[in-house]
Amino acid sequence: MGIYLPRVYAPRRVGSQILVLRFPQFLHAPTQIPKIWRRALVVAFPKPEKPLGDPKSYRPISLLCVPFKILEKLIYVRVETIINPLLPQEQADFRHWRSAADHVLLLPQDIENSFSALKKAGAVFVNLTAAYDTVWHPGLTCNLLRLLPDRHMFHMIMQVVGNCSFFLSTGNGQRSRLRRLKNGVPQGSVLAPLLFNIYISDLPSTISRKYAYADDLAIMHADGDWQAVEGVVSKDMATVGECLQTWKLKLNTKQTMLAVFYLNNKEVKRELKVNFNNETCPSAASPNSLESRWTGRSCTDDTLNHFARR
């Protein structure tokens, strides 16, 4: 499959040095980012062992304009140090000195602590449908204004996010017509992970402990009996679900998994009953979430060995 890049993605008249030198002028003057910078070329790559006739069998790769990515990087360097300390502690994705390994170690430790206290633990591993593509721009505006005091930088970021467009290119060189993005953050964008962290930075407080990595979210609670665990987890899921609906994020009830953690092998068939929008979330013996696979005792040895090698 060939990749066909149009000339607009390597413009000769816009050099990176000029962009860097004039960046302060972009912030303090009513400058408009060229629309062509915000136009993406999307190439669809087939997923392995998937039917080629199904559109869901392809993974879209977004190729952005080079000056646009340079501009994003300049913005990111300026705002990351301001916003990072204001983000919730449970979010470990795309932050300095944080990674998925934080939760791979923290969640098992919390589970072991519950075992030491002779408690039972239950968790919900939340799955969101197309989380980055469904970011609601008015909601992002509210949270960005709350965390970022510089109005010039705020307007610059909203220019980067707003009025983006794309067209799809196939392997034989055919292209779709230009489409405009009304929601979401640009795929392949330097700022996209940071903006998504800002967007979900005001998740409500819960009795259960939260663990977040990008668009993966887990909540875990330990108690003396399963009925109490189920009651707290159900209440917290209702609270989190209401917040997700407010920010127009869609929870995938078929992929959101429940798990129990136990010491006694008699509990191997134990299942939690948690409902969301009148649908029962399925239970899984070894769900995948937070870049890891989990079992009834804790994180799998394969996952721990993988992060140890990293």
Coordinates of C-alpha atoms in Angstrom, one line a residue:
M1 CA 0.0 0.0 0.0
G2 CA 1.5 3.3 -1.0
I3 CA 1.3 6.6 0.9
Y4 CA 0.8 9.7 -1.2
L5 CA 1.8 13.0 0.5
P6 CA 0.6 16.3 -1.0
R7 CA 3.0 19.2 -1.3
V8 CA 1.2 21.2 1.5
Y9 CA 2.8 19.0 4.1
A10 CA 6.3 20.3 3.4
P11 CA 5.8 23.9 2.5
R12 CA 9.1 25.6 1.4
R13 CA 8.2 29.1 2.5
V14 CA 7.7 28.3 6.2
G15 CA 10.9 27.3 8.0
S16 CA 11.1 26.0 11.5
Q17 CA 13.6 28.7 12.5
I18 CA 11.2 31.5 11.4
L19 CA 8.3 29.9 13.3
V20 CA 10.4 29.6 16.5
L21 CA 11.6 33.2 16.3
R22 CA 8.2 34.6 15.7
F23 CA 6.3 32.4 18.2
P24 CA 6.0 35.3 20.8
Q25 CA 4.3 37.4 18.1
F26 CA 1.8 34.6 17.6
L27 CA 0.8 34.8 21.3
H28 CA 0.4 38.5 21.7
A29 CA -1.0 39.5 18.3
P30 CA -4.4 38.5 16.7
T31 CA -2.7 36.0 14.4
Q32 CA -4.8 33.3 12.6
I33 CA -3.3 29.9 12.1
P34 CA -3.5 29.0 8.4
K35 CA -6.3 26.5 7.7
I36 CA -4.0 24.4 5.6
W37 CA -1.8 23.8 8.6
R38 CA -4.8 22.2 10.4
R39 CA -5.6 19.8 7.5
A40 CA -4.6 16.2 8.0
L41 CA -4.0 13.4 5.6
V42 CA -5.4 10.1 7.0
V43 CA -4.0 6.8 5.7
A44 CA -5.9 3.6 6.5
F45 CA -3.8 0.6 7.3
P46 CA -5.5 -2.8 7.5
K47 CA -5.4 -4.6 10.9
P48 CA -3.9 -8.1 10.9
E49 CA -6.2 -11.0 10.3
K50 CA -9.3 -8.7 9.8
P51 CA -11.6 -8.8 6.7
L52 CA -10.6 -6.1 4.3
G53 CA -14.2 -5.4 3.3
D54 CA -15.1 -4.1 6.8
P55 CA -14.3 -0.4 7.4
K56 CA -13.6 -1.3 11.1
S57 CA -10.8 -3.5 10.0
Y58 CA -8.6 -0.5 9.3
R59 CA -6.4 1.6 11.6
P60 CA -6.3 5.3 10.6
I61 CA -3.0 7.0 10.7
S62 CA -3.1 10.8 10.7
L63 CA -0.3 12.8 9.0
L64 CA -0.1 16.4 10.1
C65 CA 1.5 19.5 8.6
V66 CA 5.1 19.9 9.8
P67 CA 4.8 23.6 10.8
F68 CA 1.6 22.8 12.6
K69 CA 3.5 20.1 14.7
I70 CA 6.3 22.5 15.4
L71 CA 3.8 25.1 16.6
E72 CA 2.2 22.5 18.9
K73 CA 5.5 21.6 20.4
L74 CA 6.3 25.2 21.2
I75 CA 2.9 25.5 22.9
Y76 CA 3.4 22.2 24.8
V77 CA 6.8 23.3 26.2
R78 CA 5.3 26.5 27.5
V79 CA 2.1 25.1 29.1
E80 CA 3.1 21.6 30.3
T81 CA 5.0 22.8 33.4
I82 CA 2.0 25.0 34.4
I83 CA -0.7 22.4 33.9
N84 CA 1.1 19.2 35.0
P85 CA 1.0 20.0 38.7
L86 CA -2.7 20.8 38.5
L87 CA -3.7 17.5 37.1
P88 CA -5.1 14.8 39.4
Q89 CA -2.5 12.4 40.9
E90 CA -4.4 9.3 39.6
Q91 CA -3.7 10.3 35.9
A92 CA -0.3 8.8 34.9
D93 CA -0.4 9.2 31.2
F94 CA 1.9 11.5 29.2
R95 CA 3.4 13.3 32.3
H96 CA 7.0 13.7 33.3
W97 CA 8.2 11.0 35.6
R98 CA 4.9 9.1 35.3
S99 CA 4.0 6.0 33.3
A100 CA 1.7 3.0 33.2
A101 CA 4.2 1.3 35.5
D102 CA 3.0 3.5 38.3
H103 CA -0.4 1.8 38.4
V104 CA 1.0 -1.6 37.5
L105 CA 2.8 -1.3 40.9
L106 CA 0.2 0.8 42.8
L107 CA -2.9 -1.2 42.2
P108 CA -1.3 -4.6 43.1
Q109 CA 0.1 -3.0 46.2
D110 CA -3.4 -1.8 47.2
I111 CA -4.8 -5.3 46.5
E112 CA -2.1 -6.9 48.7
N113 CA -2.8 -4.3 51.5
S114 CA -6.5 -5.3 51.4
F115 CA -5.5 -9.0 51.7
S116 CA -3.3 -8.2 54.7
A117 CA -6.3 -6.5 56.3
L118 CA -8.4 -9.6 55.6
K119 CA -10.6 -7.6 53.1
K120 CA -12.0 -8.5 49.7
A121 CA -11.4 -6.2 46.7
G122 CA -13.4 -5.5 43.6
A123 CA -12.6 -3.3 40.7
V124 CA -14.2 -1.9 37.5
F125 CA -12.0 -1.3 34.5
V126 CA -13.8 1.4 32.5
N127 CA -13.6 1.5 28.7
L128 CA -14.5 4.6 26.7
T129 CA -15.6 4.5 23.1
A130 CA -13.4 6.7 20.9
A131 CA -12.5 8.9 23.8
Y132 CA -10.1 11.2 22.0
D133 CA -12.4 11.6 19.0
T134 CA -15.4 12.7 21.2
V135 CA -13.8 15.4 23.2
W136 CA -16.5 18.1 23.5
H137 CA -14.9 21.5 22.7
P138 CA -17.1 23.7 25.0
G139 CA -16.2 21.3 27.9
L140 CA -12.5 21.5 27.0
T141 CA -12.8 25.3 26.9
C142 CA -14.2 25.3 30.5
N143 CA -11.4 23.1 31.9
L144 CA -8.7 24.8 30.0
L145 CA -9.8 28.3 31.2
R146 CA -9.8 26.9 34.8
L147 CA -6.2 25.6 34.6
L148 CA -4.5 28.0 32.2
P149 CA -4.4 31.6 33.4
D150 CA -2.8 33.0 30.1
R151 CA -5.7 34.1 27.8
H152 CA -3.4 34.6 24.8
M153 CA -2.2 31.0 25.1
F154 CA -5.7 29.8 25.6
H155 CA -6.9 31.4 22.4
M156 CA -3.9 30.0 20.6
I157 CA -4.7 26.4 21.8
M158 CA -8.3 26.7 20.8
Q159 CA -7.2 27.8 17.3
V160 CA -5.1 24.6 17.1
V161 CA -8.0 22.4 18.2
G162 CA -10.8 24.2 16.3
N163 CA -11.7 24.1 12.6
C164 CA -9.5 21.1 11.8
S165 CA -10.1 19.1 8.7
F166 CA -8.9 15.9 7.0
F167 CA -9.2 13.8 3.9
L168 CA -8.6 10.0 3.5
S169 CA -6.1 8.6 1.1
T170 CA -6.2 4.9 0.0
G171 CA -3.5 2.7 -1.3
N172 CA -4.3 3.3 -4.9
G173 CA -4.0 7.1 -4.6
Q174 CA -7.8 7.9 -4.3
R175 CA -8.9 10.5 -1.9
S176 CA -12.1 11.4 -0.1
R177 CA -13.6 14.8 -0.1
L178 CA -12.5 17.2 2.7
R179 CA -14.2 16.6 6.1
R180 CA -14.3 18.9 9.1
L181 CA -13.9 17.8 12.7
K182 CA -16.6 19.2 15.0
N183 CA -15.4 17.4 18.1
G184 CA -12.3 15.6 19.4
V185 CA -8.6 16.5 19.4
P186 CA -6.5 15.9 16.2
Q187 CA -5.1 12.4 15.9
G188 CA -1.3 12.5 16.0
S189 CA -1.3 15.9 17.6
V190 CA 1.5 16.7 20.1
L191 CA -1.0 18.5 22.3
A192 CA -3.8 15.8 22.1
P193 CA -2.7 13.7 25.2
L194 CA -2.3 16.8 27.3
L195 CA -5.6 18.3 26.2
F196 CA -7.4 15.0 27.0
N197 CA -5.8 15.0 30.5
I198 CA -7.2 18.5 30.9
Y199 CA -10.6 17.5 29.7
I200 CA -11.0 14.7 32.3
S201 CA -9.2 16.5 35.1
D202 CA -12.3 17.2 37.1
L203 CA -13.6 13.6 37.6
P204 CA -15.6 13.6 40.8
S205 CA -14.3 12.3 44.1
T206 CA -15.2 8.7 44.9
I207 CA -15.0 6.3 47.9
S208 CA -13.1 3.9 45.6
R209 CA -9.6 4.7 44.6
K210 CA -9.2 5.7 41.0
Y211 CA -6.3 4.8 38.6
A212 CA -6.1 6.5 35.2
Y213 CA -3.9 6.0 32.2
A214 CA -4.9 8.0 29.1
D215 CA -8.5 6.9 28.4
D216 CA -8.2 3.8 30.6
L217 CA -9.8 4.2 34.0
A218 CA -10.1 1.8 36.9
I219 CA -11.8 2.1 40.3
M220 CA -11.1 -0.3 43.2
H221 CA -12.6 -0.7 46.6
A222 CA -11.8 -3.2 49.4
D223 CA -14.1 -4.1 52.3
G224 CA -14.9 -6.9 54.7
D225 CA -17.7 -8.5 52.7
W226 CA -18.6 -8.6 49.0
Q227 CA -22.0 -6.9 49.4
A228 CA -20.3 -3.8 50.8
V229 CA -17.7 -3.9 48.0
E230 CA -20.5 -4.2 45.4
G231 CA -22.5 -1.3 46.9
V232 CA -19.6 1.1 47.0
V233 CA -18.4 0.3 43.5
S234 CA -22.0 0.6 42.1
K235 CA -22.4 4.0 43.7
D236 CA -19.0 5.2 42.5
M237 CA -19.7 4.0 39.0
A238 CA -23.0 5.9 38.9
T239 CA -21.1 9.0 40.0
V240 CA -18.3 8.6 37.4
G241 CA -20.9 7.7 34.7
E242 CA -22.9 10.8 35.3
C243 CA -19.7 12.9 34.9
L244 CA -18.8 11.1 31.7
Q245 CA -22.3 11.8 30.3
T246 CA -22.0 15.5 31.2
W247 CA -18.8 15.7 29.2
K248 CA -20.3 13.7 26.4
L249 CA -17.9 10.7 26.8
K250 CA -19.5 7.4 26.0
L251 CA -18.9 4.4 28.3
N252 CA -18.7 1.1 26.5
T253 CA -20.7 -1.2 28.7
K254 CA -19.7 -4.3 26.7
Q255 CA -15.9 -3.6 27.2
T256 CA -16.1 -2.2 30.7
M257 CA -15.1 -5.2 32.9
L258 CA -15.6 -6.1 36.5
A259 CA -13.0 -8.1 38.4
V260 CA -12.7 -9.5 41.9
F261 CA -9.5 -10.1 43.8
Y262 CA -9.3 -12.8 46.5
L263 CA -7.0 -15.1 48.5
N264 CA -9.4 -18.0 48.9
N265 CA -9.7 -20.1 45.8
K266 CA -13.4 -20.7 46.7
E267 CA -14.0 -17.2 45.5
V268 CA -12.8 -18.0 42.0
K269 CA -16.4 -17.9 40.6
R270 CA -17.4 -14.8 42.5
E271 CA -18.8 -12.0 40.3
L272 CA -19.8 -8.4 41.1
K273 CA -23.2 -7.1 39.9
V274 CA -22.8 -3.5 38.8
N275 CA -25.3 -1.8 36.5
F276 CA -24.9 1.3 34.3
N277 CA -27.7 2.8 32.2
N278 CA -29.8 -0.3 33.0
E279 CA -27.1 -2.6 31.6
T280 CA -25.1 -5.0 33.6
C281 CA -21.3 -4.7 33.2
P282 CA -19.7 -8.1 32.3
S283 CA -17.3 -9.8 34.6
A284 CA -13.9 -11.0 33.4
A285 CA -11.4 -13.4 35.0
S286 CA -8.4 -11.6 33.5
P287 CA -9.4 -8.1 32.1
N288 CA -7.0 -6.0 30.1
S289 CA -6.6 -2.4 31.3
L290 CA -4.0 0.2 32.3
E291 CA -1.6 -1.4 29.7
S292 CA -1.8 -4.7 31.8
R293 CA -3.6 -7.9 32.3
W294 CA -5.2 -8.6 35.7
T295 CA -6.1 -11.9 37.4
G296 CA -7.9 -12.8 40.6
R297 CA -4.7 -12.4 42.7
S298 CA -3.2 -9.3 41.1
C299 CA -1.3 -8.3 38.0
T300 CA 0.0 -11.2 35.9
D301 CA 3.7 -12.2 36.1
D302 CA 4.1 -11.6 32.3
T303 CA 3.0 -7.9 32.7
L304 CA 5.4 -7.4 35.7
N305 CA 8.3 -8.9 33.8
H306 CA 7.5 -6.7 30.8
F307 CA 7.7 -3.5 32.8
A308 CA 10.8 -4.7 34.6
R309 CA 12.5 -5.1 31.2
R310 CA 11.5 -1.6 30.3

